[in-house]
Short mmCIF file of C-alpha atoms in Angstrom, two decimals:
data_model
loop_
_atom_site.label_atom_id
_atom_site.label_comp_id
_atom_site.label_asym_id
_atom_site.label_seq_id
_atom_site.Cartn_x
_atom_site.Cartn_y
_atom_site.Cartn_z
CA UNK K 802 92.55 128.07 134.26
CA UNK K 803 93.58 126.77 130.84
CA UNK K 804 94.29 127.38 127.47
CA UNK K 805 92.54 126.25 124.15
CA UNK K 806 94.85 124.83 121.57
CA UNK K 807 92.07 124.21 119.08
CA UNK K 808 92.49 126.92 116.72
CA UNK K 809 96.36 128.04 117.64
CA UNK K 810 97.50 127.91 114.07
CA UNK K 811 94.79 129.72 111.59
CA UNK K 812 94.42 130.74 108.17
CA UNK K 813 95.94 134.23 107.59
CA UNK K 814 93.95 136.70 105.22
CA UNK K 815 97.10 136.94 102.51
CA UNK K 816 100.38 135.50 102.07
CA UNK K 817 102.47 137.90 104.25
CA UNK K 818 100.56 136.93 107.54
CA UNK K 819 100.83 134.86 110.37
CA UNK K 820 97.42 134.73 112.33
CA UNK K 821 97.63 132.44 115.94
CA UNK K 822 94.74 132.34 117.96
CA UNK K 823 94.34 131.20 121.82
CA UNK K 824 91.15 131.00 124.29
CA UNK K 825 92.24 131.54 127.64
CA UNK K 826 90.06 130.64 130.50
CA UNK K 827 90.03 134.12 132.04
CA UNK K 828 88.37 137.60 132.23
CA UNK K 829 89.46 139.80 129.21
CA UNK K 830 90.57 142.14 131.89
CA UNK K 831 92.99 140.12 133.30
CA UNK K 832 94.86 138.69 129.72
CA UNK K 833 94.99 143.02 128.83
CA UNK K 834 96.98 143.20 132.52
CA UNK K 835 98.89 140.64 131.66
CA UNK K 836 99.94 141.45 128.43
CA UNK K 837 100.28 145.07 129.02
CA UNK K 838 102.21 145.78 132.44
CA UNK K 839 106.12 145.28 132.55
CA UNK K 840 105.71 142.91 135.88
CA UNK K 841 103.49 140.47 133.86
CA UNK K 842 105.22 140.48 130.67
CA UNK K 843 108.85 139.69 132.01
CA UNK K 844 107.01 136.70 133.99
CA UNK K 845 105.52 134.89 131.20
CA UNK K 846 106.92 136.77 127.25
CA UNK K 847 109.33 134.06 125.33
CA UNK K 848 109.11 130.73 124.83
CA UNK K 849 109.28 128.23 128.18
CA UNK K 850 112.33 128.01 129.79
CA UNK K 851 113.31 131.79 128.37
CA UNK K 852 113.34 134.31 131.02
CA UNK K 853 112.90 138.20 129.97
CA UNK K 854 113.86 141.48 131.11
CA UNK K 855 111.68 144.77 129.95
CA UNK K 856 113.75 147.45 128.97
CA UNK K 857 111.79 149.67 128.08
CA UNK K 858 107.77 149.91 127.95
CA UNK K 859 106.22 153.53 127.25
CA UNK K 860 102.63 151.98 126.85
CA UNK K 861 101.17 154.65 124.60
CA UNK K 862 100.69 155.48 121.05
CA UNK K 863 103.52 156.40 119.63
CA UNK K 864 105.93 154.92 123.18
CA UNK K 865 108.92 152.74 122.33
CA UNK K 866 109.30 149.22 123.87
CA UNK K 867 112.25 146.50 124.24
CA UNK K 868 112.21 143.53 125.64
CA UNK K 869 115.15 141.06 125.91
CA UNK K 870 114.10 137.39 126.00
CA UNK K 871 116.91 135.09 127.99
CA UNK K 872 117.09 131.63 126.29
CA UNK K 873 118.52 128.63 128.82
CA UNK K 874 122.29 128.64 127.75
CA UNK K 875 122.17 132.96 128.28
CA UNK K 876 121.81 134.28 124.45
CA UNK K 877 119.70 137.22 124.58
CA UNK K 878 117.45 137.84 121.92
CA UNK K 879 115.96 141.31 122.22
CA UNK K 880 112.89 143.02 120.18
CA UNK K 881 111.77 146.04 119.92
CA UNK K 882 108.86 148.42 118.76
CA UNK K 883 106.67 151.47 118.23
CA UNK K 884 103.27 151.30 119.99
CA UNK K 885 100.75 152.43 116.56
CA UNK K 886 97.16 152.13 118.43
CA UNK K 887 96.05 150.85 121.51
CA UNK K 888 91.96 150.14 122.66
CA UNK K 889 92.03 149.18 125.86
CA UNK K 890 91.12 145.56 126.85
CA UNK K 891 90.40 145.25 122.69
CA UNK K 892 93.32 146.08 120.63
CA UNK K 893 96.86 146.61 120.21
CA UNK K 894 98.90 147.53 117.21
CA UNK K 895 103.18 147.64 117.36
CA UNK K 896 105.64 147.57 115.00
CA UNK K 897 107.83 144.31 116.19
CA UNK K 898 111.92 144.08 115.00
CA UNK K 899 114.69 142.43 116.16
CA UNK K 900 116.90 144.72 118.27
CA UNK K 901 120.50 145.45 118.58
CA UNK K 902 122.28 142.72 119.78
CA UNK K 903 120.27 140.01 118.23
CA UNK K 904 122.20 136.76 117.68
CA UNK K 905 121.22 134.75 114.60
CA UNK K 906 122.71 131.83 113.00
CA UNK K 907 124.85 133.27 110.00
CA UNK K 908 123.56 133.32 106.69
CA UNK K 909 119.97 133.41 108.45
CA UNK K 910 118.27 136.63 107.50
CA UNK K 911 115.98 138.28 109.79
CA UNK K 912 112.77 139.16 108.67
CA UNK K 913 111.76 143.33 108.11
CA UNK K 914 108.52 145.06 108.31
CA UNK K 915 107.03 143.61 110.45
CA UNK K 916 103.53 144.72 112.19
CA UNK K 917 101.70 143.04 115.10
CA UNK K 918 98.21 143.72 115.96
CA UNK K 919 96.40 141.89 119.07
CA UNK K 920 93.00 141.84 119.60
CA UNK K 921 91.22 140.33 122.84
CA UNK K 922 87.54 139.24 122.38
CA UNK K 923 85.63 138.56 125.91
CA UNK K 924 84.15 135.37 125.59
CA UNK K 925 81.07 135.00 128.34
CA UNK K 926 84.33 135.19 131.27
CA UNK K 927 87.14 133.52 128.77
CA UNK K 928 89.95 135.60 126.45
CA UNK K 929 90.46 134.88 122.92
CA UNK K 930 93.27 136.25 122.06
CA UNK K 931 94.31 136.39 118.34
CA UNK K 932 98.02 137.71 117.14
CA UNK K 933 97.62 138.96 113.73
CA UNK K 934 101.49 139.24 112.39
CA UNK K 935 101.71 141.09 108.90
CA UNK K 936 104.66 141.37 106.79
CA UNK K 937 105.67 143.38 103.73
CA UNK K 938 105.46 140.62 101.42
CA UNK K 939 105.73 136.48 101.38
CA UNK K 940 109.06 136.04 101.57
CA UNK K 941 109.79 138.33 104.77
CA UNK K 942 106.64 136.04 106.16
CA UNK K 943 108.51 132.69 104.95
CA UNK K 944 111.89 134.00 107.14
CA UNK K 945 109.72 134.82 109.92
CA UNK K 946 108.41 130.65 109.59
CA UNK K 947 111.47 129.20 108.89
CA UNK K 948 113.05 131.11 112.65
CA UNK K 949 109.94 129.25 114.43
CA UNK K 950 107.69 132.10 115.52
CA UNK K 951 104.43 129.71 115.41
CA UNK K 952 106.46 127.36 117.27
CA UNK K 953 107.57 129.75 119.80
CA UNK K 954 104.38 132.05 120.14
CA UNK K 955 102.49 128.64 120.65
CA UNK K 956 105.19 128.31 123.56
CA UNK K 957 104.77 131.62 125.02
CA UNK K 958 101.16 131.67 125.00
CA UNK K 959 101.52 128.22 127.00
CA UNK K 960 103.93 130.42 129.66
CA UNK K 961 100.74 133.02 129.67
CA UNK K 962 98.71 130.60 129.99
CA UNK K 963 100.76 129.49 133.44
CA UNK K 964 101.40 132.96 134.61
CA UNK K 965 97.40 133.80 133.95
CA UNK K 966 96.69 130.64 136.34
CA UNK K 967 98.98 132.09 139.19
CA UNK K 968 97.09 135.76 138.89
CA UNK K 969 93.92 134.08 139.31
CA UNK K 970 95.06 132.19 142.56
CA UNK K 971 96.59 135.66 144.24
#
């Protein structure tokens, strides 16, 4: 079970998104369970070599979540949302923020604003998965580029693509 890379990057809509697009070779069922239960998510969320610990996960409109990704040297770097809508195995829509405790260089500020919606297209027995990110405006989406999110959601959806592989086989 793999991962396409061919379209990872894509053209947003406006100026204030971030759009990143994977096919994973895998029943839309299995990418939702994997992206939506606390036992998946803390086995494959963050870039690779980041562990993370779900702190909280009220998977329903209007339920909180945190997670704390765990780089290599042990800087935590938690987020944290509001679930908006959710359409299972088809969509779902959070508000996405840095949380309390999140280290950043100084003089580096964080983006605000920001709203993630996912939507999971079945594919004849593959996932594609596409993470629309929309900011408020350019320039929170420019802060949000210059921390490395394409860099590091590219990453993480290479962990998913790992932990989706190991599913499969159990």
């Amino acid at each position: 079970m793999t991962s396409s890379h061919d379209a990872d990057h894509t053209r947003p809509a406006n100026d204030s998104e971030i759009v990143i697009t994977r096919v994973f070779d895998a029943p839309r069922e299995l990418v939702w369970q994997a992206w939506t239960r606390p036992e998946h998510i803390e086995q494959w969320f963050g870039p690779c070599g980041f562990s993370t610990r779900v702190e909280a996960h009220d998977f329903r409109v209007g339920g909180r979540w945190r997670y704390v990704m765990i780089g290599p040297d042990g800087n935590e770097y938690p987020s944290e949302g509001v679930f908006r809508e959710i359409v299972p195995f088809e969509r779902c829509v959070t508000t996405d923020g840095f949380g309390e405790g999140f280290e950043h260089p100084e003089g580096v500020a964080l983006p605000e604003g920001i709203v993630t919606t996912e939507t999971f297209e079945d594919l004849d027995g593959k996932t594609r998965v596409t993470v629309r990110i929309s900011h408020p405006n350019a320039g929170e989406r420019r802060k949000h580029e210059d921390m490395g999110i394409v860099e590091g959601f590219g990453s993480m959806l290479d962990c998913l693509a790992e932990h989706l592989e190991a599913m499969a086989r159990s």
